[in-house]
Short mmCIF file of C-alpha atoms and ligand atoms in Angstrom, two decimals:
data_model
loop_
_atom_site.label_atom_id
_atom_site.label_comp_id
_atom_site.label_asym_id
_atom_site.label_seq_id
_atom_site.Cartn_x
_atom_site.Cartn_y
_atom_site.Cartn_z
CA UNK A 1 -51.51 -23.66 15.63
CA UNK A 2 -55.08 -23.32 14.30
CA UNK A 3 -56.35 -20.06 15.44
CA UNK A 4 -60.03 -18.45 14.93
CA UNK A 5 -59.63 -15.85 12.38
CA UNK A 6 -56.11 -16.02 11.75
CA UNK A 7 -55.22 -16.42 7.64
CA UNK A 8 -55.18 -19.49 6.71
CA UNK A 9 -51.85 -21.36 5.71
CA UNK A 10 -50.69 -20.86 2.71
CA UNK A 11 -50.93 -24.31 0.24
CA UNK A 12 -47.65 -26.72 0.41
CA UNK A 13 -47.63 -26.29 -3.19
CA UNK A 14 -47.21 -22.80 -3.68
CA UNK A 15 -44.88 -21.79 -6.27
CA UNK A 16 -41.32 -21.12 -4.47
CA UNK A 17 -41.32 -18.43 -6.38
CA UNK A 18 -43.82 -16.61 -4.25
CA UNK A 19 -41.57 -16.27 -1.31
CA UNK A 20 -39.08 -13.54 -0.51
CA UNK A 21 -35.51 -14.17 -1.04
CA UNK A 22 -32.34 -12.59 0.48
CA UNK A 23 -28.83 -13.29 -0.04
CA UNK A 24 -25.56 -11.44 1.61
CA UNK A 25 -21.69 -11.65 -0.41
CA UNK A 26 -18.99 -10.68 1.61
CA UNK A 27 -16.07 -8.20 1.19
CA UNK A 28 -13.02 -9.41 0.05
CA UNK A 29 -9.25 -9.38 0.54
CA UNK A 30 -6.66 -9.78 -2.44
CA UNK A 31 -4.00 -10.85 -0.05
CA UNK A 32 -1.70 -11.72 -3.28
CA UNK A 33 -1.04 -11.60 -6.55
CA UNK A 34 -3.67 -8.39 -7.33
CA UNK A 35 -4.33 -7.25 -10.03
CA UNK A 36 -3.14 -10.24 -11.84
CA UNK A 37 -6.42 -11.24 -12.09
CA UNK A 38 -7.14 -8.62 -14.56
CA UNK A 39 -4.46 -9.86 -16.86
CA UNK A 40 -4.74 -14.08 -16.63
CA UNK A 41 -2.62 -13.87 -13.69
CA UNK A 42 -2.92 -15.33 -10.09
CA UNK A 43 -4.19 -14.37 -6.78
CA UNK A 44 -5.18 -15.58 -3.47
CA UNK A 45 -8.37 -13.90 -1.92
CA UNK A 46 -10.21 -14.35 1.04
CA UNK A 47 -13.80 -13.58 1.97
CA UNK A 48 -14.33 -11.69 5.12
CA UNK A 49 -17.52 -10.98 7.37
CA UNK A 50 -16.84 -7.96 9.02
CA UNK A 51 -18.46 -6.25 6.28
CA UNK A 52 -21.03 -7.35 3.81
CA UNK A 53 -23.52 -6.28 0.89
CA UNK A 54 -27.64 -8.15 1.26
CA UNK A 55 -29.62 -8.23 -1.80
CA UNK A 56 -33.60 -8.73 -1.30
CA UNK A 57 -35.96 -10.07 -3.94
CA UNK A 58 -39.49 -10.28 -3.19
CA UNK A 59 -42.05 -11.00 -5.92
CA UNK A 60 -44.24 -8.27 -7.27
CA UNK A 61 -46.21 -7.47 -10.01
CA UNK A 62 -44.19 -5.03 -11.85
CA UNK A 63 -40.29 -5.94 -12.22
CA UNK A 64 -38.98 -2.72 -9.60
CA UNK A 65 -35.17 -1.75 -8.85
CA UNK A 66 -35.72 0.10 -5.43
CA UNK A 67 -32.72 2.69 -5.67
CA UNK A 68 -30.68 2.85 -2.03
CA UNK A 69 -32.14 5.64 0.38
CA UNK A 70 -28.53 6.75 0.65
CA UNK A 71 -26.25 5.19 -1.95
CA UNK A 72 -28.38 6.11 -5.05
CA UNK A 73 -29.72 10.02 -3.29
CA UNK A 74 -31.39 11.90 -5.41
CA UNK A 75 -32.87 14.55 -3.05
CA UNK A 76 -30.53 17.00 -1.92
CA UNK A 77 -30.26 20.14 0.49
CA UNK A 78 -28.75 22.53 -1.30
CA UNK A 79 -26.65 22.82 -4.54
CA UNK A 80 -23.45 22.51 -2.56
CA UNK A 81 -24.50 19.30 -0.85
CA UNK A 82 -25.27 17.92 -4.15
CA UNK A 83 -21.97 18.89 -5.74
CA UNK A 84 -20.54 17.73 -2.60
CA UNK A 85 -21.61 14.33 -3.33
CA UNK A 86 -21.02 14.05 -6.51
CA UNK A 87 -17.22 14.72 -5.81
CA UNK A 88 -16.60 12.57 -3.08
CA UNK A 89 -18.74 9.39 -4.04
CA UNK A 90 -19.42 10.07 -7.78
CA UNK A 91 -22.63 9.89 -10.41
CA UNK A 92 -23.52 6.36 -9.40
CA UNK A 93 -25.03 3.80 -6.66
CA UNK A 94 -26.23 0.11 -6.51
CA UNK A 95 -29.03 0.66 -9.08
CA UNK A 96 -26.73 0.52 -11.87
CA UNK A 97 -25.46 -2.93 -10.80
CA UNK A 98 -28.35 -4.38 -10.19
CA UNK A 99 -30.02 -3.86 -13.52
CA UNK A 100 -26.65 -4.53 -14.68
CA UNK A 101 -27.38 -8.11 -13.07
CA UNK A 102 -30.56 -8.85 -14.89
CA UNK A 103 -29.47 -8.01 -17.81
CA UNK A 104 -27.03 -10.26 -17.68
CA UNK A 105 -28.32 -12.84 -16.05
CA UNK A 106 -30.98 -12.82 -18.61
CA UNK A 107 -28.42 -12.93 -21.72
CA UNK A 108 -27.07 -16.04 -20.28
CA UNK A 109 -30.16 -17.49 -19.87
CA UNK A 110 -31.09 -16.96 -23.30
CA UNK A 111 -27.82 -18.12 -24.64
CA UNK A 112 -27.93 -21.19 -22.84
CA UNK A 113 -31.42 -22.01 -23.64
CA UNK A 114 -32.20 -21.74 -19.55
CA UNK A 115 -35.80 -21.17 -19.71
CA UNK A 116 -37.41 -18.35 -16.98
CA UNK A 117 -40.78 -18.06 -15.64
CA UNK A 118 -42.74 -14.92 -16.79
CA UNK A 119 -43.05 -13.88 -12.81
CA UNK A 120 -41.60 -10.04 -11.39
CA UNK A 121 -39.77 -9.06 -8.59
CA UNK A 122 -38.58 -6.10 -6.77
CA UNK A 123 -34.74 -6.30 -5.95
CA UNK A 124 -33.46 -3.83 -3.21
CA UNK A 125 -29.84 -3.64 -1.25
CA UNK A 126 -28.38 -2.49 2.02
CA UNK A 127 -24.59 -2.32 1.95
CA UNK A 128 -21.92 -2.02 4.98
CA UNK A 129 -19.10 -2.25 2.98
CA UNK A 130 -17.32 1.47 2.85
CA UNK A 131 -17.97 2.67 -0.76
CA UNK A 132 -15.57 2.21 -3.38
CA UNK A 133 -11.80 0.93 -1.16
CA UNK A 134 -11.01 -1.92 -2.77
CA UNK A 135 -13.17 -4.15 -0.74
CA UNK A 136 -15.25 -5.57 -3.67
CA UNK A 137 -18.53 -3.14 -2.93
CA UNK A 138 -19.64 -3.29 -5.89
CA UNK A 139 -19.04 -7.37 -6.97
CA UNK A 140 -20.86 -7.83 -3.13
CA UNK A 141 -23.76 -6.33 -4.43
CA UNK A 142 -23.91 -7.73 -8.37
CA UNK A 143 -23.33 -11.61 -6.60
CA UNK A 144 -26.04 -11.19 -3.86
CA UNK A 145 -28.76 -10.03 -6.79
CA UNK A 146 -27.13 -12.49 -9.08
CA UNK A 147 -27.51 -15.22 -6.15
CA UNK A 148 -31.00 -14.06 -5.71
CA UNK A 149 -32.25 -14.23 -9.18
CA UNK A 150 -30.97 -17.90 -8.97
CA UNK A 151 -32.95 -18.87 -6.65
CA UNK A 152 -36.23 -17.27 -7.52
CA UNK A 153 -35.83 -18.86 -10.94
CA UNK A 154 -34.64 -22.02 -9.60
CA UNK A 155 -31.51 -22.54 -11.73
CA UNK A 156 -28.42 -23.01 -9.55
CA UNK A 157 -28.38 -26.28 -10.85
CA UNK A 158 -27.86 -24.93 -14.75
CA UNK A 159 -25.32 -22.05 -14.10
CA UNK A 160 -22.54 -23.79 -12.93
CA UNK A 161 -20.31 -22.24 -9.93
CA UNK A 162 -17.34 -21.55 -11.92
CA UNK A 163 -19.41 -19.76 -14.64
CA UNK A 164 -21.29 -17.19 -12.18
CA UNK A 165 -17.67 -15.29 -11.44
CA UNK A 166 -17.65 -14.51 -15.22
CA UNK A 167 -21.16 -13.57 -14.85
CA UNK A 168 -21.11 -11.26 -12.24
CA UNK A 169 -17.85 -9.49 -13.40
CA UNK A 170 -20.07 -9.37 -16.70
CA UNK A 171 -22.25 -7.11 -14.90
CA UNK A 172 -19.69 -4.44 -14.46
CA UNK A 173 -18.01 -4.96 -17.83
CA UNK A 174 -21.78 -3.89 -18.93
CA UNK A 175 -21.13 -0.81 -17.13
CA UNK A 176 -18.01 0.09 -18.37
CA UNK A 177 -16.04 -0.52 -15.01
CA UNK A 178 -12.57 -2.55 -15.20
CA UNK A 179 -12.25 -4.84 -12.71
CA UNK A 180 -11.05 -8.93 -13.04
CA UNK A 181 -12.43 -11.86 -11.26
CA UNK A 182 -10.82 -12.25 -8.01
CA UNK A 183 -13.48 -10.57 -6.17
CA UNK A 184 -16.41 -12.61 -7.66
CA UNK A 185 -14.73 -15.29 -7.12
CA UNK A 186 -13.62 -15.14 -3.85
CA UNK A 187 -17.57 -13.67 -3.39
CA UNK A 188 -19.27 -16.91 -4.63
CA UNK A 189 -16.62 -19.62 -3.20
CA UNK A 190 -16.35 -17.78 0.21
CA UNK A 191 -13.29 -19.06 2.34
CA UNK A 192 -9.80 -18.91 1.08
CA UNK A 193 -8.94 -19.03 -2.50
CA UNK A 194 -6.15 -20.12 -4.66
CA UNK A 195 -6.94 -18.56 -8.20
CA UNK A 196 -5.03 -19.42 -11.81
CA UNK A 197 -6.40 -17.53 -14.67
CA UNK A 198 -3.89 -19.10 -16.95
CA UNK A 199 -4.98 -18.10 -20.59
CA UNK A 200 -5.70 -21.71 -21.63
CA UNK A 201 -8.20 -22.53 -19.43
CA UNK A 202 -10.10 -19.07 -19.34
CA UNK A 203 -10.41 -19.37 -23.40
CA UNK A 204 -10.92 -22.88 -23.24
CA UNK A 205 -13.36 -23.61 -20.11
CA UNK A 206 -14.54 -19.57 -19.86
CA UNK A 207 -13.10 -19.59 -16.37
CA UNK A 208 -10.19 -20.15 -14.29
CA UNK A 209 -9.04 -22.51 -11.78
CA UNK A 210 -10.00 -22.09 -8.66
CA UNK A 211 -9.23 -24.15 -5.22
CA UNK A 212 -10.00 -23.56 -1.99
CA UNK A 213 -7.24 -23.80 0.66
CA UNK A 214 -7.67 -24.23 4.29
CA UNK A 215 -8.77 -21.06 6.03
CA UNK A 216 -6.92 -21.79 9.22
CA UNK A 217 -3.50 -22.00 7.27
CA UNK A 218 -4.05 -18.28 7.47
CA UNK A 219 -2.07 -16.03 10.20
CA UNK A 220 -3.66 -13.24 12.06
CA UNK A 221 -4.43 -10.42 9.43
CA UNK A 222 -5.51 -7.03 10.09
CA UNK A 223 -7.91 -4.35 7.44
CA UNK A 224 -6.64 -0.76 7.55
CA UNK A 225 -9.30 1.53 5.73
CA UNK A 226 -10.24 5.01 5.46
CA UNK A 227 -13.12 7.05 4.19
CA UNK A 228 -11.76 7.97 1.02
CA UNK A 229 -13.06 6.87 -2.12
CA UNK A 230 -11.77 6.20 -5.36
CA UNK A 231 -13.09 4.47 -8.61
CA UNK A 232 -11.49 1.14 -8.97
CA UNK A 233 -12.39 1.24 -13.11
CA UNK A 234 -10.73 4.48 -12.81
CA UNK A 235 -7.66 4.07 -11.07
CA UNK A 236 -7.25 0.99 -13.71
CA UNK A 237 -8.04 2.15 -17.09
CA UNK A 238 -4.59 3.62 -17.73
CA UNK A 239 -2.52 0.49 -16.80
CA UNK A 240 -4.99 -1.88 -18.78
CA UNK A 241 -4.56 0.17 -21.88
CA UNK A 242 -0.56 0.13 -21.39
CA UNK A 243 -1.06 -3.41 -21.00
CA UNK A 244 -3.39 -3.67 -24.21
CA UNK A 245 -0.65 -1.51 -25.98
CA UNK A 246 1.76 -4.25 -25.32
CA UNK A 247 3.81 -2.17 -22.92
CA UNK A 248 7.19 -4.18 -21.84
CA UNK A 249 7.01 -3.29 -18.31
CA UNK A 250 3.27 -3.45 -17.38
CA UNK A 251 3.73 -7.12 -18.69
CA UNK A 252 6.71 -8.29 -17.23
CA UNK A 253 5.56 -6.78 -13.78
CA UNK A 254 1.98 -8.25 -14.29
CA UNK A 255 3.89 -11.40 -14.29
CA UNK A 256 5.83 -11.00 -11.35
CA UNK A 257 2.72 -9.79 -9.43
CA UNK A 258 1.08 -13.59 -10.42
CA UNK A 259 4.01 -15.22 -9.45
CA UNK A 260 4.00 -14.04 -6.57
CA UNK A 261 0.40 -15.79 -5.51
CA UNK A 262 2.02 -18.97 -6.96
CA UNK A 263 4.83 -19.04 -4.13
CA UNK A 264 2.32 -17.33 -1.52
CA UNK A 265 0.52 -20.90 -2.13
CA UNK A 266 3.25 -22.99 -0.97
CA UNK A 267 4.50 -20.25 1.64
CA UNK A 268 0.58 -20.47 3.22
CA UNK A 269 0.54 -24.64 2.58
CA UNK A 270 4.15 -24.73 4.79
CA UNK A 271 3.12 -21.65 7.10
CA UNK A 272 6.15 -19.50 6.35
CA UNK A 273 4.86 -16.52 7.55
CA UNK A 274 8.01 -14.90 7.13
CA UNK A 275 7.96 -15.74 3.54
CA UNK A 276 4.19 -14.14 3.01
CA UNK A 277 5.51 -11.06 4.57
CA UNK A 278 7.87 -10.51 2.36
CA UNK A 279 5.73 -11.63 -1.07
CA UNK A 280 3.13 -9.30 0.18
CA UNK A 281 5.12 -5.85 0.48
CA UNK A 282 6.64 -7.14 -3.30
CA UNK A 283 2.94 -6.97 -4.07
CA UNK A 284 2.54 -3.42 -2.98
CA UNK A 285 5.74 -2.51 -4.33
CA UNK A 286 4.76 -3.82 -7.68
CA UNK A 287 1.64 -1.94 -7.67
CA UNK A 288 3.38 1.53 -7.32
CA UNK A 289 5.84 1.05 -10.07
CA UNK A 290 3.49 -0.04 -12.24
CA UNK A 291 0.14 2.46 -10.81
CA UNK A 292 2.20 5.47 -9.94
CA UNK A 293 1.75 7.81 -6.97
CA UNK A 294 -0.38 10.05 -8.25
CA UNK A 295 -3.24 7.45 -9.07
CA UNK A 296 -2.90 5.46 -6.07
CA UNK A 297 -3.30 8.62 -3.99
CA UNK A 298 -1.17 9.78 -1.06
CA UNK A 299 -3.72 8.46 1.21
CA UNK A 300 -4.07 5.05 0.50
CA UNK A 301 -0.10 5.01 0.24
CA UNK A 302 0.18 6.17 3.75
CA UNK A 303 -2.14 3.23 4.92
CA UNK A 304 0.47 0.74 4.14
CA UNK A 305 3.29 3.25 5.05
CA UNK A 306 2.06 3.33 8.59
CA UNK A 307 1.87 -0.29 8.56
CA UNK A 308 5.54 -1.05 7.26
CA UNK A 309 6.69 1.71 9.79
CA UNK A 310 5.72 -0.58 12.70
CA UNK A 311 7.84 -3.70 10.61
CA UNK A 312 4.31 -4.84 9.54
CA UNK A 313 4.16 -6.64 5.81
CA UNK A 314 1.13 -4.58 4.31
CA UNK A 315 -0.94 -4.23 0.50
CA UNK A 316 -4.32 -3.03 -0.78
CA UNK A 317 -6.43 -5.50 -0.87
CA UNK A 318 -8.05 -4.22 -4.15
CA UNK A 319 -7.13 -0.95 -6.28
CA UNK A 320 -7.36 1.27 -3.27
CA UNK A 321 -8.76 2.34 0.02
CA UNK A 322 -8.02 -0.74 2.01
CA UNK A 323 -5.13 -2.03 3.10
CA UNK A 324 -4.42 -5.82 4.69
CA UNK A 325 -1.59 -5.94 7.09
CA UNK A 326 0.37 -9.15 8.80
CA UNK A 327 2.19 -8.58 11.80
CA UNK A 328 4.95 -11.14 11.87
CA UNK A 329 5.96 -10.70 15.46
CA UNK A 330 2.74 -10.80 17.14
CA UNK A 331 0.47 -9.46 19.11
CA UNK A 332 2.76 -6.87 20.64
CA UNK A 333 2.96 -5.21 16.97
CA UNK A 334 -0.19 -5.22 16.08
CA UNK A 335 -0.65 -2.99 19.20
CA UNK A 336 1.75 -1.03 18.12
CA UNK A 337 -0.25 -1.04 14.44
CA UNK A 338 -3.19 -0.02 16.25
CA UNK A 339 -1.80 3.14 17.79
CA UNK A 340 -0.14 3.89 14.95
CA UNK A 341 -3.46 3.66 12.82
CA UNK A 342 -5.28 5.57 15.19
CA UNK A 343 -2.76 8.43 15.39
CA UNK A 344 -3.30 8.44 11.66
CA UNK A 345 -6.79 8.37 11.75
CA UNK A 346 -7.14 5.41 10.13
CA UNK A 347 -9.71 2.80 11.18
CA UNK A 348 -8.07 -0.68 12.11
CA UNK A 349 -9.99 -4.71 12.39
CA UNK A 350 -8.97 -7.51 12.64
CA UNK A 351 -10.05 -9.59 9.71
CA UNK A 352 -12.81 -12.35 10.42
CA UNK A 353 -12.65 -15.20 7.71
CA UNK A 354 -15.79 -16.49 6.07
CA UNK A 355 -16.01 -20.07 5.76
CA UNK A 356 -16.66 -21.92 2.07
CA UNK A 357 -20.07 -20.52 1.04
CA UNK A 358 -20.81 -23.90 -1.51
CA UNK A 359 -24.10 -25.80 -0.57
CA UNK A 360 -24.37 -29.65 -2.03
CA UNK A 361 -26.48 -28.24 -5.28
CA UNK A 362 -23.33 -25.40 -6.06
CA UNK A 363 -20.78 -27.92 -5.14
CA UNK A 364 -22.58 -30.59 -7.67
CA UNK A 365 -22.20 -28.23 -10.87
CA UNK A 366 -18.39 -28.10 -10.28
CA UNK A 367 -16.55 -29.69 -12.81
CA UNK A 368 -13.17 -30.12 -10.92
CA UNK A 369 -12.54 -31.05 -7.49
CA UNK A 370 -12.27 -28.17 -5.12
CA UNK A 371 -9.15 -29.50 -2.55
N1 ADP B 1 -21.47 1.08 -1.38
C1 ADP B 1 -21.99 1.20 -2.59
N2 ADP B 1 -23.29 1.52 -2.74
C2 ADP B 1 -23.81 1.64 -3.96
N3 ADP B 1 -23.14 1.46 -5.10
C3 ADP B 1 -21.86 1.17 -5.03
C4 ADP B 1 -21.21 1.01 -3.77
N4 ADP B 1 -19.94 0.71 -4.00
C5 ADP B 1 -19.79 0.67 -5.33
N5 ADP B 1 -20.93 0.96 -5.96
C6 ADP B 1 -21.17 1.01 -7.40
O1 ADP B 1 -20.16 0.24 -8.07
C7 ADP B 1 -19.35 1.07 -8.94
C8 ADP B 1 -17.90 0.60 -8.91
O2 ADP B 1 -17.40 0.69 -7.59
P1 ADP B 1 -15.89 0.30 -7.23
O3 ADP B 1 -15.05 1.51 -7.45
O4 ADP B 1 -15.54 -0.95 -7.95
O5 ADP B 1 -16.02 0.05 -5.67
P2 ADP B 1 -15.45 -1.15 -4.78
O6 ADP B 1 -13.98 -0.90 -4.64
O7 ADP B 1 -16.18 -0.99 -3.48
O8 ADP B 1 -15.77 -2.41 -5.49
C9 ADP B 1 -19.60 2.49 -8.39
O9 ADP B 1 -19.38 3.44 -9.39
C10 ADP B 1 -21.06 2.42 -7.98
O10 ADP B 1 -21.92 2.48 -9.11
O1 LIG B 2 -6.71 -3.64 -8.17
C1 LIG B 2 -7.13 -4.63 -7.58
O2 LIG B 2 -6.43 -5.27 -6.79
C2 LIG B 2 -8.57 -5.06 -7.81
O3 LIG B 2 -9.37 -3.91 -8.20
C3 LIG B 2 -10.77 -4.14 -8.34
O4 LIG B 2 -11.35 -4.42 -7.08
P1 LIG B 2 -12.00 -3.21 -6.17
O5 LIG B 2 -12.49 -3.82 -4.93
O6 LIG B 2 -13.10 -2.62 -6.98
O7 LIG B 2 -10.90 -2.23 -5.97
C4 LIG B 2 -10.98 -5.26 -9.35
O8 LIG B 2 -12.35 -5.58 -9.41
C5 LIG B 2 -10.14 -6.52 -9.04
O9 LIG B 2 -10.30 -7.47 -10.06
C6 LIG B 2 -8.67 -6.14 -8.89
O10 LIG B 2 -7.88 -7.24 -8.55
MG1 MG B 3 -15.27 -2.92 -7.43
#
């Protein structure tokens, strides 16, 4: 409509890279096989909705990181809220991963003579996922900049999908952090998915294999999670360096933990549910051998205690925080799971799947069939 006064239209032909760009990643669940991923294991992950991480880009003339008005504070009432802070969320926020992102997205580039237009942006985040449970909160944030930055530069096309994982967990390598590449993956595939990070094909192609199963082979699952959190690169660095060292038991037990995604596969293909109960408490199980009390915290161990205390099969869904739980008998125990988690003060959901997240262009640049 053709109004007196009002600004005219923009031209048809200007640049895409004029217009503002947002892009959300979901939190994820490692409902198997964690941390295998860290060690060219296997795991199945899903992407959920009920909580999610939005990066916004929007063009500017200098290239700005706008820190998070509460996840990066820097103003403080008094000393002891500062100290305060600093113990129960740590020294860092969002900013970090974010420049993080360009940094390497632009190293990529480079590498892979990917040529970039000289244009700036501002890049800003909102975040719903609770900080630092072993939800992926931090890969949520590094893949919606990273999706971002392929768009305004207008390369999905060039980085393939089953590169960006390794990009993104790049990011946080950058930063020091230890993490693998479930949650990226799981982030940038959305859905359900089947992940092999056999050491053949991640020295060979750079990446693993990844498939995407049928979301509504799933069961009912439930996310237990409390305020409480800890440093995933933290809570890993001592099992990675045992592993590194060549330690018998971290290796042997890595292995189990992978195999036990393998058989989750064909106990989620024929719907024993009975059979993913069981392979997911082996998870946990796994986890505190190997982990120890004492760095999983009494906390998070009490999340899946309540759970199994009701005959629920239960696991964190990343190195801490978070908990996913399958009740096996229905709906009558997940009540029960629900009082339970309330008397414990835990918050309870019930976990809403996101569907694939692959347009045509993504799905194009994969160089094996997804199933
Ligand atoms: N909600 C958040 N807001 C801002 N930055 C975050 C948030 N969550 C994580 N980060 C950043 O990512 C780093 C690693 O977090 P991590 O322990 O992996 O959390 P998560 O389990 O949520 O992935 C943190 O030290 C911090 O710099
Ligand atoms: O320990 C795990 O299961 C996962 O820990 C990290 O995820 P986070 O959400 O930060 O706890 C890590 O990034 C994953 O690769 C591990 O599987
Ligand atoms: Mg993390």
């Amino acid at each position: 409509m053709e109004g007196n006064g009002s600004p005219a239209e923009p031209p048809a032909t200007a640049p895409a890279a004029a217009a503002m760009i947002e892009h959300k990643a979901y939190a994820r669940i490692g409902l198997l096989g964690n941390p295998s991923d860290v060690y060219y294991g296997r795991t199945i992950s899903l992407n959920i909705s009920n909580f999610w991480a939005s990066v916004r880009l929007e063009p500017s003339s200098d290239l700005v990181i706008v820190p998070h008005p509460t996840h990066d504070l820097v103003k403080f009432g008094s000393l002891s809220h500062l100290v305060n802070r600093l113990e129960n969320e740590g020294y860092y926020g969002g900013v970090r991963l974010l420049m993080a992102t360009c940094k390497v997205f632009n190293k990529y580039c480079e590498e892979q003579g990917i040529e970039l237009h000289n244009n700036n942006f501002s890049l800003s985040y909102e975040t719903n996922i609770p900080r630092q449970t072993g939800l992926s909160g931090s890969s949520a944030i590094v893949c919606a900049a990273f999706s971002c930055l392929l768009d305004f530069y207008d390369v999905r096309d060039k980085i393939g999908v089953e590169m960006r994982p390794q990009l993104i967990l790049n990011a946080e390598k950058e930063l020091g952090i230890v993490a693998g590449l479930q949650d990226r993956v799981a982030q940038v595939y959305g859905g359900l998915v089947y992940m092999d990070f056999n050491k053949d094909s991640m020295h060979k192609c750079g990446h693993g294999n990844y498939m995407q199963l049928d979301t509504s082979l799933l069961p009912p699952l439930h996310l237990i999670y409390a305020e409480n959190p800890s440093d995933s690169g933290k809570v890993h660095s001592t099992v990675r360096q045992r592993w590194l060292d060549g330690d018998e038991f971290i290796i042997s037990s890595m292995e189990e933990v992978a195999n036990l995604a393998l058989e989750g596969k064909t106990a989620l293909l024929e719907k024993d549910y009975a059979k993913l109960a069981t392979l997911m408490n082996q998870n946990f199980d796994l986890r505190r051998r190997m982990f120890g009390d004492a760095a999983l915290g009494a906390l998070n161990i009490e999340m899946v205690e309540v759970a199994r205390r009701v005959g629920a099969a239960s696991k964190f869904t990343g190195s801490g925080g978070a908990v996913v739980a399958f009740c096996p008998d229905g709906p009558s125990q997940v009540e029960l799971l629900e009082n339970a988690c309330k008397k414990g003060g835990f918050d309870i959901v019930p976990v809403k799947v996101v569907p694939s997240l692959l347009n045509e262009i993504d799905i194009r640049t994969l160089s094996s069939k997804i199933a």
